[in-house]
Coordinates of C-alpha atoms in Angstrom, one line a residue:
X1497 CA -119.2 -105.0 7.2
X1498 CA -121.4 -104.5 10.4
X1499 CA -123.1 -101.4 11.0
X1500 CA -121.2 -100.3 14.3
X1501 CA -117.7 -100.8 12.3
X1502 CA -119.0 -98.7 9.2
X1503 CA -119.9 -95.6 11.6
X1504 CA -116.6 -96.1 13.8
X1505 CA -114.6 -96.3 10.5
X1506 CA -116.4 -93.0 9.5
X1507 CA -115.9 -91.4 12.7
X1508 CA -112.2 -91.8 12.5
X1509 CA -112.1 -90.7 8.9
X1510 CA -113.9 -87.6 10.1
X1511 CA -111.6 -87.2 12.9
X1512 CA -108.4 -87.5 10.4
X1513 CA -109.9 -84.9 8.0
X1514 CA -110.5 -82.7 10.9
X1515 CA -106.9 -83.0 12.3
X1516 CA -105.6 -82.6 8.8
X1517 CA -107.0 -79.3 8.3
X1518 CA -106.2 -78.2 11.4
X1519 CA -102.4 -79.1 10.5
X1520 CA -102.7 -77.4 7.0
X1521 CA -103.5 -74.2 8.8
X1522 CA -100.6 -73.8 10.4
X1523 CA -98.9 -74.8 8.3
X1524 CA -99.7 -71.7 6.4
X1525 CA -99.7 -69.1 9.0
X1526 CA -95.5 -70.2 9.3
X1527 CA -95.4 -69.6 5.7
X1528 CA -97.0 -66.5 5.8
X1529 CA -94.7 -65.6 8.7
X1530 CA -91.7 -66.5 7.0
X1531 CA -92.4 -64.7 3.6
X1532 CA -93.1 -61.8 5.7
X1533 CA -89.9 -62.2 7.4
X1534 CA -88.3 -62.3 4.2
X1535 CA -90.0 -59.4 3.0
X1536 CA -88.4 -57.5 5.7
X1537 CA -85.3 -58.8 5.5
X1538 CA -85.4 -58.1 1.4
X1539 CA -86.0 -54.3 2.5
X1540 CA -83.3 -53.9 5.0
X1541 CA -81.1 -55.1 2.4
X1542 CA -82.5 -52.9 -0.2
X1543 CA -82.4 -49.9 2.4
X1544 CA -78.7 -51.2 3.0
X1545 CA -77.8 -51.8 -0.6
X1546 CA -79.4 -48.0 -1.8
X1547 CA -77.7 -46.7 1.4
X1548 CA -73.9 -48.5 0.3
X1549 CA -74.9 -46.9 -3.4
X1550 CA -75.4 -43.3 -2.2
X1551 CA -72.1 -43.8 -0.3
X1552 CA -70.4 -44.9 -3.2
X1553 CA -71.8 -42.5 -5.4
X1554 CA -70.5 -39.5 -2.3
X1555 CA -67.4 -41.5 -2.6
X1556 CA -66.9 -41.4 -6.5
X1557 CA -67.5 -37.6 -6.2
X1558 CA -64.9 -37.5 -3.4
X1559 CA -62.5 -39.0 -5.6
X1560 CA -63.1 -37.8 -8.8
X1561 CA -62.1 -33.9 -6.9
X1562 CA -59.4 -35.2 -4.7
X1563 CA -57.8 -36.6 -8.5
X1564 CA -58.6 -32.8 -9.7
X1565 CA -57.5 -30.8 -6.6
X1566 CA -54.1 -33.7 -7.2
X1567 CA -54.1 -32.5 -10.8
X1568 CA -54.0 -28.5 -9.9
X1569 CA -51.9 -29.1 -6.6
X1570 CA -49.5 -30.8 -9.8
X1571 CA -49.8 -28.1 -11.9
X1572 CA -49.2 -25.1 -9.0
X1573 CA -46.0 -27.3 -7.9
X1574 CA -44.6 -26.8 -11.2
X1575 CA -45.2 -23.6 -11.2
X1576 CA -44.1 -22.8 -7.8
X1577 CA -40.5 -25.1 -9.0
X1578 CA -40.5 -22.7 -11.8
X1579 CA -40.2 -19.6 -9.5
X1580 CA -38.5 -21.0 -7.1
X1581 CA -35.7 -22.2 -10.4
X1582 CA -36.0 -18.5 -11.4
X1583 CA -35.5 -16.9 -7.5
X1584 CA -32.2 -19.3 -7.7
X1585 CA -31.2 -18.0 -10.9
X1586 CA -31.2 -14.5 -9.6
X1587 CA -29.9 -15.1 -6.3
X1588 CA -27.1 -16.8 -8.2
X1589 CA -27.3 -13.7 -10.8
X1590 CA -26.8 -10.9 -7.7
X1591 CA -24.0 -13.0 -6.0
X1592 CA -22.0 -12.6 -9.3
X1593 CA -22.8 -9.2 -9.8
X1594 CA -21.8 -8.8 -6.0
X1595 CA -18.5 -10.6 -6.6
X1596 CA -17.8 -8.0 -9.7
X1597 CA -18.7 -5.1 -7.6
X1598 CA -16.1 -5.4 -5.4
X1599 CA -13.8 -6.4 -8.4
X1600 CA -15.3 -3.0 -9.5
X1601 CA -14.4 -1.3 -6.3
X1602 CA -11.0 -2.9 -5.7
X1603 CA -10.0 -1.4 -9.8
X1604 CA -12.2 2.0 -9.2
X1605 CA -10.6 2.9 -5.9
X1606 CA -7.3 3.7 -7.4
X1607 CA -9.0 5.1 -10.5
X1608 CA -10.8 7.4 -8.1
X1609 CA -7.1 9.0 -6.4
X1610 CA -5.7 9.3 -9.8
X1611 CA -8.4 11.2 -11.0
X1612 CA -8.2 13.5 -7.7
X1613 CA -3.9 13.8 -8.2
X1614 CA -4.6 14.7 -12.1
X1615 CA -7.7 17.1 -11.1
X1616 CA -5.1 18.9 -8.8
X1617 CA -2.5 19.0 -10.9
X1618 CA -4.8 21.0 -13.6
X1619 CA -6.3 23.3 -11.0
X1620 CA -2.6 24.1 -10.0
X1621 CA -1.7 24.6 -13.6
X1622 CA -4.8 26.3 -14.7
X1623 CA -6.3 29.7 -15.1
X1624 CA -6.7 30.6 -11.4
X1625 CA -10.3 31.2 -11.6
X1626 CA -12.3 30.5 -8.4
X1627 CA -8.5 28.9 -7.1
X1628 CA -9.1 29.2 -3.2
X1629 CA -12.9 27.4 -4.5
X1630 CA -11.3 24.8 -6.2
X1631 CA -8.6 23.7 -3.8
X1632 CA -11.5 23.4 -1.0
X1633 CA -13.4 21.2 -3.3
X1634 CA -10.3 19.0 -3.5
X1635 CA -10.1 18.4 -0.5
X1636 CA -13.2 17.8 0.7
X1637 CA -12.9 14.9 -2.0
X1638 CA -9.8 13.5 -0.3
X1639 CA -11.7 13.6 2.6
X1640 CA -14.8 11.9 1.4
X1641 CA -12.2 9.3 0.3
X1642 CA -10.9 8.2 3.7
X1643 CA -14.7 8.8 5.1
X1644 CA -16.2 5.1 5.6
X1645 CA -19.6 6.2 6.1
X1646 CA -19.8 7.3 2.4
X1647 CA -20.3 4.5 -0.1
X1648 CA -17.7 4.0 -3.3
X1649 CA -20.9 5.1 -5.8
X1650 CA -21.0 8.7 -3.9
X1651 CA -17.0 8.8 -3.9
X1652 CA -17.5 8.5 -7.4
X1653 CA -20.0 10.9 -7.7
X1654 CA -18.6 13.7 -6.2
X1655 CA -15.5 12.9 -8.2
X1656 CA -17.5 13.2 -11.6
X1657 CA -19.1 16.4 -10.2
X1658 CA -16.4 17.8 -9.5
X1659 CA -14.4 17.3 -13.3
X1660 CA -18.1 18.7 -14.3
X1661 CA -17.4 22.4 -12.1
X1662 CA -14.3 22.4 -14.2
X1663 CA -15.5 22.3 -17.4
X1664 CA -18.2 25.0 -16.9
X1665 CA -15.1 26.9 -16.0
X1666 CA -14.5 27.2 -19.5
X1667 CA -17.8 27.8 -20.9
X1668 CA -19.0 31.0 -18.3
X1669 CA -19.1 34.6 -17.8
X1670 CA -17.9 35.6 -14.1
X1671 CA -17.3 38.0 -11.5
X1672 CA -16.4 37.8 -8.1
X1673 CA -14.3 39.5 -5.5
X1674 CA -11.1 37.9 -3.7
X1675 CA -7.5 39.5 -3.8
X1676 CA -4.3 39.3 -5.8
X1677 CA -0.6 39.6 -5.7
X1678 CA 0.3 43.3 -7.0
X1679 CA 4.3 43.4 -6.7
X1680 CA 4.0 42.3 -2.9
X1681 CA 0.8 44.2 -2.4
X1682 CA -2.4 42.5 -1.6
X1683 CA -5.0 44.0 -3.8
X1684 CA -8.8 43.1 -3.2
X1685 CA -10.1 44.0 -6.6
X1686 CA -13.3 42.1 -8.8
X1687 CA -12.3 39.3 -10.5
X1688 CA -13.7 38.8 -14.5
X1689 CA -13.2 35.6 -16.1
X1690 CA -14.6 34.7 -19.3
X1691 CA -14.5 31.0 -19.3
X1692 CA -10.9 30.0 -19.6
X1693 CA -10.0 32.9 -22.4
X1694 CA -9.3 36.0 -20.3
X1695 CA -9.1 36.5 -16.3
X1696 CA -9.1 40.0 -15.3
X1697 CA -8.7 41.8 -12.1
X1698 CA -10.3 45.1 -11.3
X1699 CA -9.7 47.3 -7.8
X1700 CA -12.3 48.0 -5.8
X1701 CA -11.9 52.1 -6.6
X1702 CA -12.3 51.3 -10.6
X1703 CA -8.7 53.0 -10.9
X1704 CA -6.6 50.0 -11.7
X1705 CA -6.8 46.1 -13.7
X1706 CA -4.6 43.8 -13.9
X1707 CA -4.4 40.6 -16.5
X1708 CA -3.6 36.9 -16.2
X1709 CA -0.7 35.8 -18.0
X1710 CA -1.0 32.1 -18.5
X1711 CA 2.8 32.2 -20.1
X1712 CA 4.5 34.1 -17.2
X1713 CA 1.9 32.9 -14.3
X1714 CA 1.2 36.0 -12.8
X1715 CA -0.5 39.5 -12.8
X1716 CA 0.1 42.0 -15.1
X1717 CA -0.7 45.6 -15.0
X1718 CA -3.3 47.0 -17.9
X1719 CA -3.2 50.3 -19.3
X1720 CA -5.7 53.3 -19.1
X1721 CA -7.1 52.2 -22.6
X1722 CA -8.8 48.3 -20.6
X1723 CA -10.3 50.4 -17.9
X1724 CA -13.1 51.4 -19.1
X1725 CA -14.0 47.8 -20.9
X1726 CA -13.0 45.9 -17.2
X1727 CA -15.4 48.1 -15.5
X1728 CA -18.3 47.3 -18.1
X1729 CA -17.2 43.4 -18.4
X1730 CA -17.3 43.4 -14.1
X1731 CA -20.9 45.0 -14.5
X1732 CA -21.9 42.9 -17.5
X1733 CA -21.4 39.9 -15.6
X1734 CA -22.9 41.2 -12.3
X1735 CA -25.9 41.9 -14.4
X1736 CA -26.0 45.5 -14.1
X1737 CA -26.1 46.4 -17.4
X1738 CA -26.9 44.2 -20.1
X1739 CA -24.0 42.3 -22.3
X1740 CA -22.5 44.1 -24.9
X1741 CA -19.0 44.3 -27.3
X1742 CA -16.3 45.1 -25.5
X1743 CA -12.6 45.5 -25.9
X1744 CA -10.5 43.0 -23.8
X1745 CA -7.0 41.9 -23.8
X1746 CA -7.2 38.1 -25.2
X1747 CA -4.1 36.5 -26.4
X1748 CA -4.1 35.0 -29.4
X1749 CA -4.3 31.1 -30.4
X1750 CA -0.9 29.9 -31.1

């Protein structure tokens, strides 16, 4: 080989390294780019993937109470159901009680205006003690009766009170004023009852007393010898002088 082709053949071999260094390098620098690139993109995801993780995990915790707050919502239904089954059963319990109160009423009613009848009936029959007293009361409860205003309970009531009046009748000591039948003579005199036993009648001047007779329904004249004991019984139960024995005219127990 001539001198002038060795040196042109190692010119272009030096010319072909330097190109091929030149294309290594960048080459290279692309790479570089690209990892970096990738880098990047590997941290967005990763920022993305933790970010889609912490939602999930929010998420989880989300559910996990909505599946408790669904569990206690469940178990305050069935408890609400269960008052609400009870409220039914006592709704249902009043309207029947309802329906037998005026069952109640529609029997009691015409238990009521016997009871009044047979209460008169007694009064009319009975030792006259407090009589004009116990007519008035009477009728006050026949007029309660036709009163709408007052309820069938009170009726009732004043019914029972009144049967109760009557039988402390029979268990008091009494006095009071009012006036009598003396052989066509009105007498105002101090009545004595004690309870249903005796009912005595004393005038107003101490000079006379009369005595019920239950057999003969009227008044009857006492002697001289009850004076004296009226006057005290009148006293004893005005509380003017304190109780003691006297001597009254009972009639005796058959």
């Amino acid at each position: 080989m001539s001198k002038r082709t060795l040196i042109a053949s190692t010119v272009m071999g030096a010319f072909a390294l330097t190109g091929s260094a030149a294309v290594s390098a960048v080459t290279l620098n692309d790479l570089h780019k690209e990892e970096a690139k990738i880098h990047a993109a590997a941290a967005k995801s990763q920022e993305k993937i933790n970010a889609l993780f912490e939602q999930s995990q929010e998420l989880l915790v989300e559910y996990r109470q909505t599946v408790d707050q669904t569990e206690n919502l469940k178990v305050y239904n069935d408890y609400i159901a269960s008052l609400v089954a009870d409220q039914q059963r006592s709704i249902e319990s009043l309207q029947r009680q309802i329906d037998s109160i005026e069952e109640t009423k529609q029997g009691i009613v015409p238990l009521m205006f016997r009871m009044i009848d047979s209460l008169e009936k007694f009064v009319e029959l009975d030792v006259p003690i407090h009589l004009e007293e116990r007519r008035e009361r009477i009728q006050r409860l026949r007029d309660i009766m036709a009163n709408s205003n007052v309820t069938v309970s009170e009726q009732f009531r004043q019914v029972i009170e009144a049967y109760l009046v009557e039988v402390e009748y029979g268990s008091k000591m009494s006095s009071y004023q009012g006036t009598i039948d003396d052989n066509g003579t009105e007498v105002t005199v101090d009545f004595y009852n004690l309870g249903r036993t005796a009912l005595l009648a004393l005038s107003l001047d101490q000079t006379s007393a009369w005595v019920w007779n239950k057999d003969a329904r009227e008044w009857q004249a006492l002697g001289d010898e009850y004076l004296a004991s009226v006057v005290d019984a009148v006293k004893m139960a005005n509380g003017t002088i304190t109780p003691d024995l006297i001597k009254l005219p009972i009639e005796a127990a058959e």
